[in-house]
Amino acid sequence: ELVAAANKNGRVYLWKSADIAAGVVADVAVQSQSLEQPLITQLSYSARTRSLYVVTFTSLVRVAVDGCDSAHVAWSVRFPHPTLHGSPTVAGPLVWLALSGPPERLRAYDATTGRVRFDRALGGISFAPPALAGGWVFEGAEHALAGKTTAASAPAARASTLRGYTSWSDERHGWQSRETGVFATEDAGKTWRR
C-alpha cells in the first residue's frame, strides 16, 4: 500500500505506508517549479486506472502508479486558461473538476484517455472538488450553486452504477458509503455486508 502527497514545488511523492521512514519510493514532476504558480491541489485516486489525478495551473495530469515502487505521467491535458482551478474528483470512469475560466466550467474527463466527456458553464468561480451522490454532480460556485449561464444537468448515471461512494483496495475487496451505513464486499461486489 502506498501513501501519496503533492508538494507546492510541482511534484507528487509516494511512500510505502508500512515504511514511510525509509523515504520516498517515487518522485514525479507534474509541473515546473514556480513561485507564481505553486501546485495547490488535492490528489484524487482511481483504483480502476491505478492512477492519481492532479490539477495544476495549466493541466489535468494523470500519474499512473507502477506497482509499489514507481509512477509516471501517463498523460497531461491542457486547460484553456492557466490559473488556479478546483481539485479533481474521480467517479467511475470520469474525473470531474471546476475550471476557473474565464468562462468558469464544470468538466468531466475520461479517466483513461483524458478526453472531455462533459462540459457545462458554472455560475461563478469555484475551487472546491465536485461532489457526486445518487448519480448527481454538485459543484458549489462563488455565487451559490447556479447562475444565469448554468443549466441543470441530467443525473450523471454513468459516473457510477452504485448509489453512494465506492472504493476498492483490489478487484475483490471494496467498501461503499451509503445513507444507511458503510458496507463491505469480499467478492467483487456480488454481496455487501454492513
JSON list of C-alpha atoms in Angstrom, two decimals:
[
{"chain": "A", "resi": 1, "resn": "GLU", "atom": "CA", "xyz": [0.00, 0.00, 0.00]},
{"chain": "A", "resi": 2, "resn": "LEU", "atom": "CA", "xyz": [1.26, 3.48, -0.89]},
{"chain": "A", "resi": 3, "resn": "VAL", "atom": "CA", "xyz": [0.76, 6.97, 0.52]},
{"chain": "A", "resi": 4, "resn": "ALA", "atom": "CA", "xyz": [0.85, 9.95, -1.86]},
{"chain": "A", "resi": 5, "resn": "ALA", "atom": "CA", "xyz": [1.20, 13.70, -1.40]},
{"chain": "A", "resi": 6, "resn": "ALA", "atom": "CA", "xyz": [1.52, 16.73, -3.66]},
{"chain": "A", "resi": 7, "resn": "ASN", "atom": "CA", "xyz": [4.05, 19.46, -2.90]},
{"chain": "A", "resi": 8, "resn": "LYS", "atom": "CA", "xyz": [3.88, 23.14, -3.87]},
{"chain": "A", "resi": 9, "resn": "ASN", "atom": "CA", "xyz": [7.14, 22.56, -5.79]},
{"chain": "A", "resi": 10, "resn": "GLY", "atom": "CA", "xyz": [5.20, 20.80, -8.58]},
{"chain": "A", "resi": 11, "resn": "ARG", "atom": "CA", "xyz": [5.98, 17.23, -7.56]},
{"chain": "A", "resi": 12, "resn": "VAL", "atom": "CA", "xyz": [3.97, 14.21, -6.36]},
{"chain": "A", "resi": 13, "resn": "TYR", "atom": "CA", "xyz": [5.68, 11.89, -3.86]},
{"chain": "A", "resi": 14, "resn": "LEU", "atom": "CA", "xyz": [4.82, 8.29, -2.95]},
{"chain": "A", "resi": 15, "resn": "TRP", "atom": "CA", "xyz": [5.90, 6.29, 0.10]},
{"chain": "A", "resi": 16, "resn": "LYS", "atom": "CA", "xyz": [5.26, 2.70, 1.22]},
{"chain": "A", "resi": 17, "resn": "SER", "atom": "CA", "xyz": [2.74, 3.11, 4.04]},
{"chain": "A", "resi": 18, "resn": "ALA", "atom": "CA", "xyz": [4.38, 0.39, 6.14]},
{"chain": "A", "resi": 19, "resn": "ASP", "atom": "CA", "xyz": [7.81, 2.05, 5.92]},
{"chain": "A", "resi": 20, "resn": "ILE", "atom": "CA", "xyz": [7.47, 5.81, 5.45]},
{"chain": "A", "resi": 21, "resn": "ALA", "atom": "CA", "xyz": [10.74, 6.37, 7.33]},
{"chain": "A", "resi": 22, "resn": "ALA", "atom": "CA", "xyz": [12.59, 4.56, 4.52]},
{"chain": "A", "resi": 23, "resn": "GLY", "atom": "CA", "xyz": [11.86, 7.54, 2.30]},
{"chain": "A", "resi": 24, "resn": "VAL", "atom": "CA", "xyz": [10.19, 8.33, -0.99]},
{"chain": "A", "resi": 25, "resn": "VAL", "atom": "CA", "xyz": [9.79, 5.44, -3.47]},
{"chain": "A", "resi": 26, "resn": "ALA", "atom": "CA", "xyz": [8.53, 7.61, -6.34]},
{"chain": "A", "resi": 27, "resn": "ASP", "atom": "CA", "xyz": [9.03, 11.29, -7.16]},
{"chain": "A", "resi": 28, "resn": "VAL", "atom": "CA", "xyz": [7.08, 12.57, -10.19]},
{"chain": "A", "resi": 29, "resn": "ALA", "atom": "CA", "xyz": [7.22, 16.10, -11.61]},
{"chain": "A", "resi": 30, "resn": "VAL", "atom": "CA", "xyz": [3.73, 17.21, -12.70]},
{"chain": "A", "resi": 31, "resn": "GLN", "atom": "CA", "xyz": [4.60, 20.85, -13.40]},
{"chain": "A", "resi": 32, "resn": "SER", "atom": "CA", "xyz": [7.63, 23.13, -13.36]},
{"chain": "A", "resi": 33, "resn": "GLN", "atom": "CA", "xyz": [8.54, 24.62, -10.00]},
{"chain": "A", "resi": 34, "resn": "SER", "atom": "CA", "xyz": [7.14, 28.15, -9.80]},
{"chain": "A", "resi": 35, "resn": "LEU", "atom": "CA", "xyz": [6.77, 30.72, -7.03]},
{"chain": "A", "resi": 36, "resn": "GLU", "atom": "CA", "xyz": [4.00, 32.41, -9.05]},
{"chain": "A", "resi": 37, "resn": "GLN", "atom": "CA", "xyz": [2.05, 29.19, -9.74]},
{"chain": "A", "resi": 38, "resn": "PRO", "atom": "CA", "xyz": [2.65, 26.68, -6.92]},
{"chain": "A", "resi": 39, "resn": "LEU", "atom": "CA", "xyz": [0.97, 23.29, -7.06]},
{"chain": "A", "resi": 40, "resn": "ILE", "atom": "CA", "xyz": [-2.12, 23.74, -4.85]},
{"chain": "A", "resi": 41, "resn": "THR", "atom": "CA", "xyz": [-4.43, 20.76, -5.25]},
{"chain": "A", "resi": 42, "resn": "GLN", "atom": "CA", "xyz": [-5.84, 17.70, -3.57]},
{"chain": "A", "resi": 43, "resn": "LEU", "atom": "CA", "xyz": [-4.98, 14.43, -5.27]},
{"chain": "A", "resi": 44, "resn": "SER", "atom": "CA", "xyz": [-7.71, 12.03, -6.37]},
{"chain": "A", "resi": 45, "resn": "TYR", "atom": "CA", "xyz": [-7.11, 8.28, -6.89]},
{"chain": "A", "resi": 46, "resn": "SER", "atom": "CA", "xyz": [-8.77, 5.76, -9.21]},
{"chain": "A", "resi": 47, "resn": "ALA", "atom": "CA", "xyz": [-8.34, 2.06, -8.42]},
{"chain": "A", "resi": 48, "resn": "ARG", "atom": "CA", "xyz": [-9.76, 1.34, -11.88]},
{"chain": "A", "resi": 49, "resn": "THR", "atom": "CA", "xyz": [-6.83, 3.05, -13.64]},
{"chain": "A", "resi": 50, "resn": "ARG", "atom": "CA", "xyz": [-4.32, 2.70, -10.74]},
{"chain": "A", "resi": 51, "resn": "SER", "atom": "CA", "xyz": [-3.69, 6.41, -11.16]},
{"chain": "A", "resi": 52, "resn": "LEU", "atom": "CA", "xyz": [-3.59, 9.67, -9.23]},
{"chain": "A", "resi": 53, "resn": "TYR", "atom": "CA", "xyz": [-5.14, 12.77, -10.81]},
{"chain": "A", "resi": 54, "resn": "VAL", "atom": "CA", "xyz": [-3.57, 16.18, -10.22]},
{"chain": "A", "resi": 55, "resn": "VAL", "atom": "CA", "xyz": [-4.80, 19.65, -11.25]},
{"chain": "A", "resi": 56, "resn": "THR", "atom": "CA", "xyz": [-2.08, 22.21, -11.96]},
{"chain": "A", "resi": 57, "resn": "PHE", "atom": "CA", "xyz": [-2.47, 25.83, -13.09]},
{"chain": "A", "resi": 58, "resn": "THR", "atom": "CA", "xyz": [-2.28, 24.64, -16.71]},
{"chain": "A", "resi": 59, "resn": "SER", "atom": "CA", "xyz": [-3.35, 20.98, -16.87]},
{"chain": "A", "resi": 60, "resn": "LEU", "atom": "CA", "xyz": [-5.10, 17.89, -15.60]},
{"chain": "A", "resi": 61, "resn": "VAL", "atom": "CA", "xyz": [-2.36, 15.28, -15.09]},
{"chain": "A", "resi": 62, "resn": "ARG", "atom": "CA", "xyz": [-2.75, 11.51, -14.77]},
{"chain": "A", "resi": 63, "resn": "VAL", "atom": "CA", "xyz": [0.05, 9.91, -12.73]},
{"chain": "A", "resi": 64, "resn": "ALA", "atom": "CA", "xyz": [-0.01, 6.12, -13.26]},
{"chain": "A", "resi": 65, "resn": "VAL", "atom": "CA", "xyz": [1.20, 4.09, -10.27]},
{"chain": "A", "resi": 66, "resn": "ASP", "atom": "CA", "xyz": [3.50, 1.29, -11.46]},
{"chain": "A", "resi": 67, "resn": "GLY", "atom": "CA", "xyz": [3.42, -1.31, -8.70]},
{"chain": "A", "resi": 68, "resn": "CYS", "atom": "CA", "xyz": [4.75, -0.33, -5.30]},
{"chain": "A", "resi": 69, "resn": "ASP", "atom": "CA", "xyz": [7.91, 1.48, -6.23]},
{"chain": "A", "resi": 70, "resn": "SER", "atom": "CA", "xyz": [7.40, 3.77, -9.21]},
{"chain": "A", "resi": 71, "resn": "ALA", "atom": "CA", "xyz": [4.99, 6.10, -11.02]},
{"chain": "A", "resi": 72, "resn": "HIS", "atom": "CA", "xyz": [5.00, 8.15, -14.21]},
{"chain": "A", "resi": 73, "resn": "VAL", "atom": "CA", "xyz": [2.95, 10.82, -16.00]},
{"chain": "A", "resi": 74, "resn": "ALA", "atom": "CA", "xyz": [0.60, 8.85, -18.29]},
{"chain": "A", "resi": 75, "resn": "TRP", "atom": "CA", "xyz": [-0.91, 11.97, -19.89]},
{"chain": "A", "resi": 76, "resn": "SER", "atom": "CA", "xyz": [-1.50, 15.65, -19.38]},
{"chain": "A", "resi": 77, "resn": "VAL", "atom": "CA", "xyz": [-4.42, 17.67, -20.80]},
{"chain": "A", "resi": 78, "resn": "ARG", "atom": "CA", "xyz": [-4.01, 21.45, -21.04]},
{"chain": "A", "resi": 79, "resn": "PHE", "atom": "CA", "xyz": [-6.71, 23.84, -19.85]},
{"chain": "A", "resi": 80, "resn": "PRO", "atom": "CA", "xyz": [-7.86, 26.86, -21.90]},
{"chain": "A", "resi": 81, "resn": "HIS", "atom": "CA", "xyz": [-6.55, 29.38, -19.31]},
{"chain": "A", "resi": 82, "resn": "PRO", "atom": "CA", "xyz": [-3.65, 28.99, -16.85]},
{"chain": "A", "resi": 83, "resn": "THR", "atom": "CA", "xyz": [-4.99, 29.89, -13.41]},
{"chain": "A", "resi": 84, "resn": "LEU", "atom": "CA", "xyz": [-5.91, 28.23, -10.10]},
{"chain": "A", "resi": 85, "resn": "HIS", "atom": "CA", "xyz": [-8.59, 25.56, -10.70]},
{"chain": "A", "resi": 86, "resn": "GLY", "atom": "CA", "xyz": [-10.59, 23.25, -8.44]},
{"chain": "A", "resi": 87, "resn": "SER", "atom": "CA", "xyz": [-9.27, 19.88, -7.24]},
{"chain": "A", "resi": 88, "resn": "PRO", "atom": "CA", "xyz": [-10.38, 16.71, -9.07]},
{"chain": "A", "resi": 89, "resn": "THR", "atom": "CA", "xyz": [-12.96, 14.09, -8.05]},
{"chain": "A", "resi": 90, "resn": "VAL", "atom": "CA", "xyz": [-12.87, 10.61, -9.60]},
{"chain": "A", "resi": 91, "resn": "ALA", "atom": "CA", "xyz": [-16.20, 8.83, -10.03]},
{"chain": "A", "resi": 92, "resn": "GLY", "atom": "CA", "xyz": [-16.25, 5.62, -12.08]},
{"chain": "A", "resi": 93, "resn": "PRO", "atom": "CA", "xyz": [-14.65, 6.28, -15.46]},
{"chain": "A", "resi": 94, "resn": "LEU", "atom": "CA", "xyz": [-14.67, 10.09, -15.11]},
{"chain": "A", "resi": 95, "resn": "VAL", "atom": "CA", "xyz": [-12.52, 12.78, -13.49]},
{"chain": "A", "resi": 96, "resn": "TRP", "atom": "CA", "xyz": [-14.64, 15.83, -12.56]},
{"chain": "A", "resi": 97, "resn": "LEU", "atom": "CA", "xyz": [-13.31, 19.33, -11.83]},
{"chain": "A", "resi": 98, "resn": "ALA", "atom": "CA", "xyz": [-14.18, 23.02, -11.94]},
{"chain": "A", "resi": 99, "resn": "LEU", "atom": "CA", "xyz": [-12.21, 25.27, -14.30]},
{"chain": "A", "resi": 100, "resn": "SER", "atom": "CA", "xyz": [-11.86, 28.84, -13.07]},
{"chain": "A", "resi": 101, "resn": "GLY", "atom": "CA", "xyz": [-12.17, 30.38, -16.52]},
{"chain": "A", "resi": 102, "resn": "PRO", "atom": "CA", "xyz": [-12.99, 32.71, -17.98]},
{"chain": "A", "resi": 103, "resn": "PRO", "atom": "CA", "xyz": [-15.56, 31.34, -18.53]},
{"chain": "A", "resi": 104, "resn": "GLU", "atom": "CA", "xyz": [-15.97, 29.10, -15.48]},
{"chain": "A", "resi": 105, "resn": "ARG", "atom": "CA", "xyz": [-16.75, 25.47, -16.44]},
{"chain": "A", "resi": 106, "resn": "LEU", "atom": "CA", "xyz": [-17.65, 22.13, -14.84]},
{"chain": "A", "resi": 107, "resn": "ARG", "atom": "CA", "xyz": [-15.90, 19.41, -16.80]},
{"chain": "A", "resi": 108, "resn": "ALA", "atom": "CA", "xyz": [-15.57, 15.64, -16.73]},
{"chain": "A", "resi": 109, "resn": "TYR", "atom": "CA", "xyz": [-12.62, 13.96, -18.41]},
{"chain": "A", "resi": 110, "resn": "ASP", "atom": "CA", "xyz": [-12.28, 10.30, -19.36]},
{"chain": "A", "resi": 111, "resn": "ALA", "atom": "CA", "xyz": [-10.01, 8.84, -16.64]},
{"chain": "A", "resi": 112, "resn": "THR", "atom": "CA", "xyz": [-8.24, 6.57, -19.14]},
{"chain": "A", "resi": 113, "resn": "THR", "atom": "CA", "xyz": [-7.75, 8.87, -22.14]},
{"chain": "A", "resi": 114, "resn": "GLY", "atom": "CA", "xyz": [-8.14, 12.44, -20.81]},
{"chain": "A", "resi": 115, "resn": "ARG", "atom": "CA", "xyz": [-10.81, 13.29, -23.40]},
{"chain": "A", "resi": 116, "resn": "VAL", "atom": "CA", "xyz": [-13.55, 15.74, -22.35]},
{"chain": "A", "resi": 117, "resn": "ARG", "atom": "CA", "xyz": [-16.82, 13.85, -21.71]},
{"chain": "A", "resi": 118, "resn": "PHE", "atom": "CA", "xyz": [-18.91, 16.62, -20.10]},
{"chain": "A", "resi": 119, "resn": "ASP", "atom": "CA", "xyz": [-18.65, 20.42, -20.28]},
{"chain": "A", "resi": 120, "resn": "ARG", "atom": "CA", "xyz": [-21.08, 22.91, -18.69]},
{"chain": "A", "resi": 121, "resn": "ALA", "atom": "CA", "xyz": [-20.92, 26.58, -17.67]},
{"chain": "A", "resi": 122, "resn": "LEU", "atom": "CA", "xyz": [-20.77, 27.31, -13.93]},
{"chain": "A", "resi": 123, "resn": "GLY", "atom": "CA", "xyz": [-22.48, 30.26, -12.27]},
{"chain": "A", "resi": 124, "resn": "GLY", "atom": "CA", "xyz": [-19.20, 31.55, -10.82]},
{"chain": "A", "resi": 125, "resn": "ILE", "atom": "CA", "xyz": [-15.68, 30.65, -9.85]},
{"chain": "A", "resi": 126, "resn": "SER", "atom": "CA", "xyz": [-15.16, 27.50, -7.77]},
{"chain": "A", "resi": 127, "resn": "PHE", "atom": "CA", "xyz": [-12.12, 25.84, -6.22]},
{"chain": "A", "resi": 128, "resn": "ALA", "atom": "CA", "xyz": [-13.99, 23.04, -4.45]},
{"chain": "A", "resi": 129, "resn": "PRO", "atom": "CA", "xyz": [-13.86, 19.49, -5.78]},
{"chain": "A", "resi": 130, "resn": "PRO", "atom": "CA", "xyz": [-17.20, 18.37, -7.25]},
{"chain": "A", "resi": 131, "resn": "ALA", "atom": "CA", "xyz": [-19.32, 16.02, -5.13]},
{"chain": "A", "resi": 132, "resn": "LEU", "atom": "CA", "xyz": [-21.29, 13.11, -6.60]},
{"chain": "A", "resi": 133, "resn": "ALA", "atom": "CA", "xyz": [-24.24, 11.49, -4.89]},
{"chain": "A", "resi": 134, "resn": "GLY", "atom": "CA", "xyz": [-27.10, 9.39, -6.21]},
{"chain": "A", "resi": 135, "resn": "GLY", "atom": "CA", "xyz": [-25.99, 9.89, -9.82]},
{"chain": "A", "resi": 136, "resn": "TRP", "atom": "CA", "xyz": [-25.97, 13.71, -9.49]},
{"chain": "A", "resi": 137, "resn": "VAL", "atom": "CA", "xyz": [-22.99, 16.06, -9.66]},
{"chain": "A", "resi": 138, "resn": "PHE", "atom": "CA", "xyz": [-22.87, 19.00, -7.25]},
{"chain": "A", "resi": 139, "resn": "GLU", "atom": "CA", "xyz": [-20.46, 21.91, -7.60]},
{"chain": "A", "resi": 140, "resn": "GLY", "atom": "CA", "xyz": [-20.52, 24.99, -5.43]},
{"chain": "A", "resi": 141, "resn": "ALA", "atom": "CA", "xyz": [-19.62, 28.29, -7.06]},
{"chain": "A", "resi": 142, "resn": "GLU", "atom": "CA", "xyz": [-18.74, 31.78, -5.85]},
{"chain": "A", "resi": 143, "resn": "HIS", "atom": "CA", "xyz": [-22.39, 32.83, -6.02]},
{"chain": "A", "resi": 144, "resn": "ALA", "atom": "CA", "xyz": [-24.15, 29.63, -4.84]},
{"chain": "A", "resi": 145, "resn": "LEU", "atom": "CA", "xyz": [-24.80, 26.52, -6.91]},
{"chain": "A", "resi": 146, "resn": "ALA", "atom": "CA", "xyz": [-26.14, 28.03, -10.10]},
{"chain": "A", "resi": 147, "resn": "GLY", "atom": "CA", "xyz": [-26.25, 31.23, -12.08]},
{"chain": "A", "resi": 148, "resn": "LYS", "atom": "CA", "xyz": [-27.72, 32.78, -15.22]},
{"chain": "A", "resi": 149, "resn": "THR", "atom": "CA", "xyz": [-25.37, 30.85, -17.51]},
{"chain": "A", "resi": 150, "resn": "THR", "atom": "CA", "xyz": [-25.92, 27.42, -15.99]},
{"chain": "A", "resi": 151, "resn": "ALA", "atom": "CA", "xyz": [-28.50, 24.79, -16.71]},
{"chain": "A", "resi": 152, "resn": "ALA", "atom": "CA", "xyz": [-29.49, 21.74, -14.73]},
{"chain": "A", "resi": 153, "resn": "SER", "atom": "CA", "xyz": [-27.75, 18.62, -15.88]},
{"chain": "A", "resi": 154, "resn": "ALA", "atom": "CA", "xyz": [-29.32, 15.21, -16.17]},
{"chain": "A", "resi": 155, "resn": "PRO", "atom": "CA", "xyz": [-28.26, 12.72, -13.50]},
{"chain": "A", "resi": 156, "resn": "ALA", "atom": "CA", "xyz": [-24.72, 11.50, -14.12]},
{"chain": "A", "resi": 157, "resn": "ALA", "atom": "CA", "xyz": [-25.87, 7.88, -14.16]},
{"chain": "A", "resi": 158, "resn": "ARG", "atom": "CA", "xyz": [-22.76, 6.71, -16.00]},
{"chain": "A", "resi": 159, "resn": "ALA", "atom": "CA", "xyz": [-20.46, 8.09, -13.30]},
{"chain": "A", "resi": 160, "resn": "SER", "atom": "CA", "xyz": [-21.19, 5.08, -11.08]},
{"chain": "A", "resi": 161, "resn": "THR", "atom": "CA", "xyz": [-23.60, 2.17, -11.24]},
{"chain": "A", "resi": 162, "resn": "LEU", "atom": "CA", "xyz": [-23.88, 2.15, -7.43]},
{"chain": "A", "resi": 163, "resn": "ARG", "atom": "CA", "xyz": [-25.51, 4.75, -5.21]},
{"chain": "A", "resi": 164, "resn": "GLY", "atom": "CA", "xyz": [-23.00, 6.26, -2.81]},
{"chain": "A", "resi": 165, "resn": "TYR", "atom": "CA", "xyz": [-19.22, 6.41, -2.74]},
{"chain": "A", "resi": 166, "resn": "THR", "atom": "CA", "xyz": [-17.34, 3.20, -3.52]},
{"chain": "A", "resi": 167, "resn": "SER", "atom": "CA", "xyz": [-13.63, 2.50, -3.01]},
{"chain": "A", "resi": 168, "resn": "TRP", "atom": "CA", "xyz": [-11.68, -0.64, -3.94]},
{"chain": "A", "resi": 169, "resn": "SER", "atom": "CA", "xyz": [-8.44, -1.97, -2.44]},
{"chain": "A", "resi": 170, "resn": "ASP", "atom": "CA", "xyz": [-8.22, -4.66, -5.13]},
{"chain": "A", "resi": 171, "resn": "GLU", "atom": "CA", "xyz": [-10.57, -6.43, -7.59]},
{"chain": "A", "resi": 172, "resn": "ARG", "atom": "CA", "xyz": [-12.42, -8.36, -4.85]},
{"chain": "A", "resi": 173, "resn": "HIS", "atom": "CA", "xyz": [-12.36, -6.11, -1.78]},
{"chain": "A", "resi": 174, "resn": "GLY", "atom": "CA", "xyz": [-14.16, -2.80, -1.52]},
{"chain": "A", "resi": 175, "resn": "TRP", "atom": "CA", "xyz": [-16.32, -0.60, 0.66]},
{"chain": "A", "resi": 176, "resn": "GLN", "atom": "CA", "xyz": [-19.25, 1.64, -0.06]},
{"chain": "A", "resi": 177, "resn": "SER", "atom": "CA", "xyz": [-20.66, 4.58, 1.87]},
{"chain": "A", "resi": 178, "resn": "ARG", "atom": "CA", "xyz": [-24.46, 4.75, 1.72]},
{"chain": "A", "resi": 179, "resn": "GLU", "atom": "CA", "xyz": [-27.12, 6.72, 3.56]},
{"chain": "A", "resi": 180, "resn": "THR", "atom": "CA", "xyz": [-27.80, 3.59, 5.64]},
{"chain": "A", "resi": 181, "resn": "GLY", "atom": "CA", "xyz": [-24.17, 2.99, 6.63]},
{"chain": "A", "resi": 182, "resn": "VAL", "atom": "CA", "xyz": [-20.85, 1.66, 5.34]},
{"chain": "A", "resi": 183, "resn": "PHE", "atom": "CA", "xyz": [-20.86, -1.69, 3.54]},
{"chain": "A", "resi": 184, "resn": "ALA", "atom": "CA", "xyz": [-18.01, -4.02, 2.53]},
{"chain": "A", "resi": 185, "resn": "THR", "atom": "CA", "xyz": [-17.59, -6.72, -0.10]},
{"chain": "A", "resi": 186, "resn": "GLU", "atom": "CA", "xyz": [-15.11, -9.58, -0.43]},
{"chain": "A", "resi": 187, "resn": "ASP", "atom": "CA", "xyz": [-16.49, -11.00, -3.70]},
{"chain": "A", "resi": 188, "resn": "ALA", "atom": "CA", "xyz": [-16.14, -8.13, -6.20]},
{"chain": "A", "resi": 189, "resn": "GLY", "atom": "CA", "xyz": [-19.50, -6.60, -5.28]},
{"chain": "A", "resi": 190, "resn": "LYS", "atom": "CA", "xyz": [-21.72, -9.68, -5.63]},
{"chain": "A", "resi": 191, "resn": "THR", "atom": "CA", "xyz": [-22.69, -9.35, -1.97]},
{"chain": "A", "resi": 192, "resn": "TRP", "atom": "CA", "xyz": [-22.35, -6.47, 0.50]},
{"chain": "A", "resi": 193, "resn": "ARG", "atom": "CA", "xyz": [-22.46, -6.50, 4.34]},
{"chain": "A", "resi": 194, "resn": "ARG", "atom": "CA", "xyz": [-22.58, -3.73, 6.88]}
]
